[in-house]
Structure formats: C-alpha cells, structure tokens
PDB file of C-alpha atoms and ligand atoms in Angstrom:
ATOM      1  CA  UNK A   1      -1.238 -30.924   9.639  1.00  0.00           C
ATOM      2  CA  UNK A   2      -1.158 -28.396  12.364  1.00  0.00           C
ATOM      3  CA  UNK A   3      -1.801 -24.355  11.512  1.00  0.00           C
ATOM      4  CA  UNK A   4       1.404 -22.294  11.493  1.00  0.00           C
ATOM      5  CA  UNK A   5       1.791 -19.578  13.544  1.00  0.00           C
ATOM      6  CA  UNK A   6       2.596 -16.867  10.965  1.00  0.00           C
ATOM      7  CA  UNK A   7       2.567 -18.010   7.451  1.00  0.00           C
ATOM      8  CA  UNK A   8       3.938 -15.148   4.345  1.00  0.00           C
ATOM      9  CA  UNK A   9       3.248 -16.028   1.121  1.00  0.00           C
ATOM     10  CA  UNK A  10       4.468 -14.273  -1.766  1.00  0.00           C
ATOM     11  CA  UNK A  11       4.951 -11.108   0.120  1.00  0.00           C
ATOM     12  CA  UNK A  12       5.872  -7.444  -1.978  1.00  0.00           C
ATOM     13  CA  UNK A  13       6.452  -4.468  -0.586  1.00  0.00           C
ATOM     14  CA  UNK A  14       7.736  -1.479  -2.529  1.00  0.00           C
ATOM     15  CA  UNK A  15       9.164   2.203  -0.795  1.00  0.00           C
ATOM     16  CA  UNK A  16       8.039   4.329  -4.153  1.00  0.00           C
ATOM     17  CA  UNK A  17      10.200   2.749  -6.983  1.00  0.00           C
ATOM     18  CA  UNK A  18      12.208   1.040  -4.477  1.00  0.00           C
ATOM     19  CA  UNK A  19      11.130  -2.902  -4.664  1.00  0.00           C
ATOM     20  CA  UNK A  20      12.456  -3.986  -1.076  1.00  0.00           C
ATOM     21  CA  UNK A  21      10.695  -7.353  -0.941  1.00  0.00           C
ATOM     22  CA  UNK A  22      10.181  -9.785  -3.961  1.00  0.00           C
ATOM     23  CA  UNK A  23       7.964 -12.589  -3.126  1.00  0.00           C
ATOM     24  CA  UNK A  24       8.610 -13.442   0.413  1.00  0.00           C
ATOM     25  CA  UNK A  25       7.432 -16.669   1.224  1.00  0.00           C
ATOM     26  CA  UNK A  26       7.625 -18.301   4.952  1.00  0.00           C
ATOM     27  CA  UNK A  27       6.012 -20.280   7.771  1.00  0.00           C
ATOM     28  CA  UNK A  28       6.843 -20.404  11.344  1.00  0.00           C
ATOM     29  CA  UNK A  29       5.367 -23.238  13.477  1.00  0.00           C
ATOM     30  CA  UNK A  30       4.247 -22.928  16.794  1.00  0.00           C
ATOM     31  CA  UNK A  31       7.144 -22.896  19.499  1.00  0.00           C
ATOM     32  CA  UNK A  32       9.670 -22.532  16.973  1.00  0.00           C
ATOM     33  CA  UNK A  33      12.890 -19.992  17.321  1.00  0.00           C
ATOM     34  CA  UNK A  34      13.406 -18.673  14.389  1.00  0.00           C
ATOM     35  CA  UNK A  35      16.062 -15.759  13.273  1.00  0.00           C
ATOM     36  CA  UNK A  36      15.907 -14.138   9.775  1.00  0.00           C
ATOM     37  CA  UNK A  37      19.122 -13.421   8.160  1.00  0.00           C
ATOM     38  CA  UNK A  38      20.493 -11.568   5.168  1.00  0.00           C
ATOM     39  CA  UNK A  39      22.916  -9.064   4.097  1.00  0.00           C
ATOM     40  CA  UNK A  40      22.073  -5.142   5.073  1.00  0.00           C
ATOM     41  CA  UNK A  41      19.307  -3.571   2.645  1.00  0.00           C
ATOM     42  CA  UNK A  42      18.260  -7.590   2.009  1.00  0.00           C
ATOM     43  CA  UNK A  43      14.716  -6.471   3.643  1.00  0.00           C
ATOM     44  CA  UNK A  44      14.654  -8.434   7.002  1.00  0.00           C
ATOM     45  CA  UNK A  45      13.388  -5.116   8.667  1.00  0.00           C
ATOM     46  CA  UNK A  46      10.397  -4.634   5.841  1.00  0.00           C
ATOM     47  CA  UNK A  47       9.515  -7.896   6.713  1.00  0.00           C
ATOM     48  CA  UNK A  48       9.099  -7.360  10.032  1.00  0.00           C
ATOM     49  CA  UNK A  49       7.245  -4.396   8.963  1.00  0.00           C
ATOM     50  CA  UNK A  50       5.052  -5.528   6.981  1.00  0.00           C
ATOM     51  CA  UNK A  51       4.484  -8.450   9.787  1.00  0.00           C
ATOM     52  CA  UNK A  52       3.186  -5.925  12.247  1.00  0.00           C
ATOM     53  CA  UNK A  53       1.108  -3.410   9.308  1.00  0.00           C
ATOM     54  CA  UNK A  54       3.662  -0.605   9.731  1.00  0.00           C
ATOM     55  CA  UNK A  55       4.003  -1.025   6.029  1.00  0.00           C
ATOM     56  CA  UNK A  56       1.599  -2.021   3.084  1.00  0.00           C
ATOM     57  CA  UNK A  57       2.666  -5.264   1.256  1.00  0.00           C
ATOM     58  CA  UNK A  58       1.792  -4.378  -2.403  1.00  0.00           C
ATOM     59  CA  UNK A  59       0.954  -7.826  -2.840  1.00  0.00           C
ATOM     60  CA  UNK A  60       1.149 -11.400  -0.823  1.00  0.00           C
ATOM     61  CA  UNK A  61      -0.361 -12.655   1.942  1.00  0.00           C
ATOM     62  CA  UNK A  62       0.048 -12.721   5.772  1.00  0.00           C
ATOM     63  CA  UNK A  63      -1.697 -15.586   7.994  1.00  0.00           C
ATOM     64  CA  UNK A  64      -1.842 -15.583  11.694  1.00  0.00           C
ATOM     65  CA  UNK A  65      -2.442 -18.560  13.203  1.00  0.00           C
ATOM     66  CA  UNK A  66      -4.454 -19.453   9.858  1.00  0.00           C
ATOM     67  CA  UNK A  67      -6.263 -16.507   9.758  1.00  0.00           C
ATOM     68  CA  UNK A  68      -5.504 -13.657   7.069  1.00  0.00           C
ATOM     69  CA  UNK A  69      -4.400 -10.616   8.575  1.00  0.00           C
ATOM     70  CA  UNK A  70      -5.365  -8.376   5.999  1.00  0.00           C
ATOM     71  CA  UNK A  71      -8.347  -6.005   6.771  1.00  0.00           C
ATOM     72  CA  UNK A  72      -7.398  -6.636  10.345  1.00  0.00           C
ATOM     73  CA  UNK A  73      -5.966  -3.611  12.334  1.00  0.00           C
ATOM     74  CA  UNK A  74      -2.631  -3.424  13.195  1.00  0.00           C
ATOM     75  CA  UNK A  75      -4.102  -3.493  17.130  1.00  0.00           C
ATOM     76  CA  UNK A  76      -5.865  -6.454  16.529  1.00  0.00           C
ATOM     77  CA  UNK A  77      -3.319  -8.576  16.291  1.00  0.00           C
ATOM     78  CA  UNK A  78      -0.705  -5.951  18.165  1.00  0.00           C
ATOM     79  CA  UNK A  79      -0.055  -8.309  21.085  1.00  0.00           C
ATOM     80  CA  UNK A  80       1.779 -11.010  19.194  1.00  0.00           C
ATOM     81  CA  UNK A  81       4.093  -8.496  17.507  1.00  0.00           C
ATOM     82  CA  UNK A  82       4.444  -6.320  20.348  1.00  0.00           C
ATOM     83  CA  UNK A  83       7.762  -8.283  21.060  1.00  0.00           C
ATOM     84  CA  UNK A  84       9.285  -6.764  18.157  1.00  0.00           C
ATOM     85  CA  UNK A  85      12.230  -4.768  19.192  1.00  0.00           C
ATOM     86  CA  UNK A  86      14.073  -2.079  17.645  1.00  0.00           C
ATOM     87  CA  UNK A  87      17.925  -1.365  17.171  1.00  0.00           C
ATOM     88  CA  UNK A  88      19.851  -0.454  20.720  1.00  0.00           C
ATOM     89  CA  UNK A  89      20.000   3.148  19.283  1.00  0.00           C
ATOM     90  CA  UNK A  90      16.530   3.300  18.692  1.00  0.00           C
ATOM     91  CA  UNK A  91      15.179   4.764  22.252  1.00  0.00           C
ATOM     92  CA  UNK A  92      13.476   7.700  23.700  1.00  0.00           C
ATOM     93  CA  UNK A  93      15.926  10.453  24.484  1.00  0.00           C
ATOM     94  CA  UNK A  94      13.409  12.667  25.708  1.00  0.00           C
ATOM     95  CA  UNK A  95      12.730   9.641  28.521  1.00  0.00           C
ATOM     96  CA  UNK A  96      13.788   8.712  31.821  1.00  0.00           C
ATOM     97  CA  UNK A  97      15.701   5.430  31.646  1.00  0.00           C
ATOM     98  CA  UNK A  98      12.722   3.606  33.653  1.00  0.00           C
ATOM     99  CA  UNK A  99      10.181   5.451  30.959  1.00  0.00           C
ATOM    100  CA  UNK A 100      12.268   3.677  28.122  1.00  0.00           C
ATOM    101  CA  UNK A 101      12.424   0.032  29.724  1.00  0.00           C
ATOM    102  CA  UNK A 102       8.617   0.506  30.732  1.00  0.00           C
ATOM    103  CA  UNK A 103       7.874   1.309  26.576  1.00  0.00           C
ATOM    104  CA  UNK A 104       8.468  -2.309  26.488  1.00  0.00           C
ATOM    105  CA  UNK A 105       5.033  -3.467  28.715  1.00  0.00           C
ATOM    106  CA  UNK A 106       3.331  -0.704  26.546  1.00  0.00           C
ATOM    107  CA  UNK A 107       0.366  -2.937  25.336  1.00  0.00           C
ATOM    108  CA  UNK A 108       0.233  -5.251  28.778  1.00  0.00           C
ATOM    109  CA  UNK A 109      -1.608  -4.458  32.294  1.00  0.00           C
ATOM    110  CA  UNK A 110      -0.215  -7.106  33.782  1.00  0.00           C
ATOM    111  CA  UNK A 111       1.300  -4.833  37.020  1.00  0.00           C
ATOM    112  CA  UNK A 112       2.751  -7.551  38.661  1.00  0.00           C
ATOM    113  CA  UNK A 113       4.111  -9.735  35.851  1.00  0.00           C
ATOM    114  CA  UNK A 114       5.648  -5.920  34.343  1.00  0.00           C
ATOM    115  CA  UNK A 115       7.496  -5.481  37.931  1.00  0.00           C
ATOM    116  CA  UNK A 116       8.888  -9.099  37.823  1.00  0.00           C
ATOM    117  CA  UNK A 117      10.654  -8.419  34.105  1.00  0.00           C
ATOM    118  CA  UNK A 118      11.641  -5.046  34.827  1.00  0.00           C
ATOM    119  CA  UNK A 119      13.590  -6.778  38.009  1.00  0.00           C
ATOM    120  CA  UNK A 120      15.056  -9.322  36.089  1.00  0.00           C
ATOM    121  CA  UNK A 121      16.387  -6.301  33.473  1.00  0.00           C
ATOM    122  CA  UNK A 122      17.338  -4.899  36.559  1.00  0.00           C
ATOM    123  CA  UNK A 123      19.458  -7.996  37.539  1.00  0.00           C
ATOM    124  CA  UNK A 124      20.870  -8.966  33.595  1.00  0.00           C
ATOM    125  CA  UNK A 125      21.712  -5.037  33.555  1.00  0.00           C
ATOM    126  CA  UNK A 126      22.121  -3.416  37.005  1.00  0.00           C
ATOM    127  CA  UNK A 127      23.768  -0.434  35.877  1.00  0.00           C
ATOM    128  CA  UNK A 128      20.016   0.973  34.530  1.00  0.00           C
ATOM    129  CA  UNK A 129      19.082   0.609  38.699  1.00  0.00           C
TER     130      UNK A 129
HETATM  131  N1  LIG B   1      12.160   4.060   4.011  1.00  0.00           N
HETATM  132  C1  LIG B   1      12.713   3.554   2.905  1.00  0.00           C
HETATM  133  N2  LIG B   1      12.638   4.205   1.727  1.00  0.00           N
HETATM  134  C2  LIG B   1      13.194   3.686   0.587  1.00  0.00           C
HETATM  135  N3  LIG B   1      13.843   2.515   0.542  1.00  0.00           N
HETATM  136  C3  LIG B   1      13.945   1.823   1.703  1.00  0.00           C
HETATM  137  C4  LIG B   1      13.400   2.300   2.934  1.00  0.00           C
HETATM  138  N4  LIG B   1      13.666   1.384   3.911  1.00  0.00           N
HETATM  139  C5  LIG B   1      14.347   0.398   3.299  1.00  0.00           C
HETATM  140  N5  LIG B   1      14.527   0.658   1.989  1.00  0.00           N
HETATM  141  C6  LIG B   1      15.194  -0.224   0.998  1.00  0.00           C
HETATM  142  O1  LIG B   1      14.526  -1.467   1.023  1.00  0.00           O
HETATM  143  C7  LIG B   1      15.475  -2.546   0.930  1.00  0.00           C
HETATM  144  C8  LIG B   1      15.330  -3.446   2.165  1.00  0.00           C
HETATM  145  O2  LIG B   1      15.737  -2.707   3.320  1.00  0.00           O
HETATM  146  P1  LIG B   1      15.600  -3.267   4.791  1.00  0.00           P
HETATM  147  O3  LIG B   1      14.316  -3.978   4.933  1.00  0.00           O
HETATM  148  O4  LIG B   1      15.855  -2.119   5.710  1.00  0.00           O
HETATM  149  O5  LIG B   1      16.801  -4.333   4.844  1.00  0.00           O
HETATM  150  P2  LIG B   1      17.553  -4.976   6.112  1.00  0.00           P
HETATM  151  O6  LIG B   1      16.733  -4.755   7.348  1.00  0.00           O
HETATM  152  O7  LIG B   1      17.704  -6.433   5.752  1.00  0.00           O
HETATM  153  O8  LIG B   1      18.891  -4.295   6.183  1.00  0.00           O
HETATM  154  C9  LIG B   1      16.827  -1.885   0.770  1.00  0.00           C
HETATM  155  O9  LIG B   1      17.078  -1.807  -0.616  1.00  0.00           O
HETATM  156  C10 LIG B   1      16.638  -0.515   1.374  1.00  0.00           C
HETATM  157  O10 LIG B   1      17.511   0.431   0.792  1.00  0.00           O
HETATM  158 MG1  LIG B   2      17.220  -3.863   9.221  1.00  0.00          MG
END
C-alpha cells in the first residue's frame, strides 16, 4: 500500500471551551485534488490550521508523507503548506499590489520560476498590471 500524503487521525482542537474539531479523521493520496466542505463554523479552516501548526490539536495525529508531524516545526514542513491561501479579503493593505501577489513566493527563491507565475497572474488578471 503506498504512504499517503497527509494522513489526520482523530484530530481535536479546542479555542478555550470552544470544541471546533471532534475527531477529524482523513487521508489524502498522492496527486489527488481534494476540496473540504462543510457548513460555516463546521471547522474546515481549523483544519487547515492545525495542518500547517498555526493551531495546537489537543489531541490526534498528523502524518506527512508517513512521517508524524508533531515535534516538527511549523518551517519544517512549511513548503508543502505554503500553498494555503487565505480569503480574497485577507491581504496587506499597507502593500503595494505587486508586494501582495509577491507574499505568495514568500518561502521560494526560485527568481525565475516567481517571474513566470507572477506573468501568468498578470495575464488571468491584467487589471493588477
Ligand atoms: N478564534 C476562535 N475562537 C473561538 N472559536 C473559534 C475561533 N475560530 C473558530 N472558532 C469556532 O470553531 C468552529 C469551527 O470554525 P472554523 O474552523 O472557522 O469553521 P469553517 O472554516 O468551516 O467555517 C466554529 O464553531 C467557530 O465558531
Ligand atoms: Mg473558514
């Protein structure tokens, strides 16, 4: 059987007295395209949080690539959920349009491969040239 890519398993995360996730349990395999669904408040987003360790699951586990994550930092394993993206309204006022769309190559130095997205964002959206 081959390793998932990202494997929860019985997940819990609490804000205070606020239970937001109750035993999350999920795999993705590699290559798949996946999209997590659910009513508003049904804890898609603290999932994702608690995917990329910007909050503590009170219990469960998270496996990368068959590896636990716990213990790890949250830059150790940064690159793979790096693609996370936040709401449209969530952007940096206090930043030039280009500063905003460059947040998104934040954790790469690929130069080259950065100018080639940014020109096809450029060509999906040419209003932001
Ligand atoms: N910062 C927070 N403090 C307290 N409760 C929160 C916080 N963020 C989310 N919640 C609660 O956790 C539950 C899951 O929320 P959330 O993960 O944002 O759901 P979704 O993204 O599916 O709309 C909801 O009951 C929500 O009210
Ligand atoms: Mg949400």
């Amino acid at each position: 059987m081959s390793v998932s890519l990202l494997r929860l398993h019985g997940l819990e995360v609490n804000y205070g007295a606020v239970r937001a996730l109750r035993g999350v349990s999920l795999s993705i395999e590699p290559g798949a395209m996946i999209a997590l669904l659910g009513s508003n408040g049904s804890g898609k987003s603290t999932t994702l949080k608690a995917i990329s360790g910007m909050v503590k699951p009170v219990a469960g586990q998270i496996e990368y690539q068959g590896q636990s994550t716990s213990g790890k930092s949250r830059i150790a394993w940064f690159d793979w959920v790096s693609r996370m993206c936040p709401k449209a309204v969530a952007f940096f006022k206090d930043l030039a349009v280009l500063e905003n769309l460059r947040m998104g190559a934040y954790t790469r130095n690929d130069a080259d491969g950065i100018a080639e997205d940014l020109a096809m964002v450029f060509d999906l959206f040419p209003a932001f040239k």
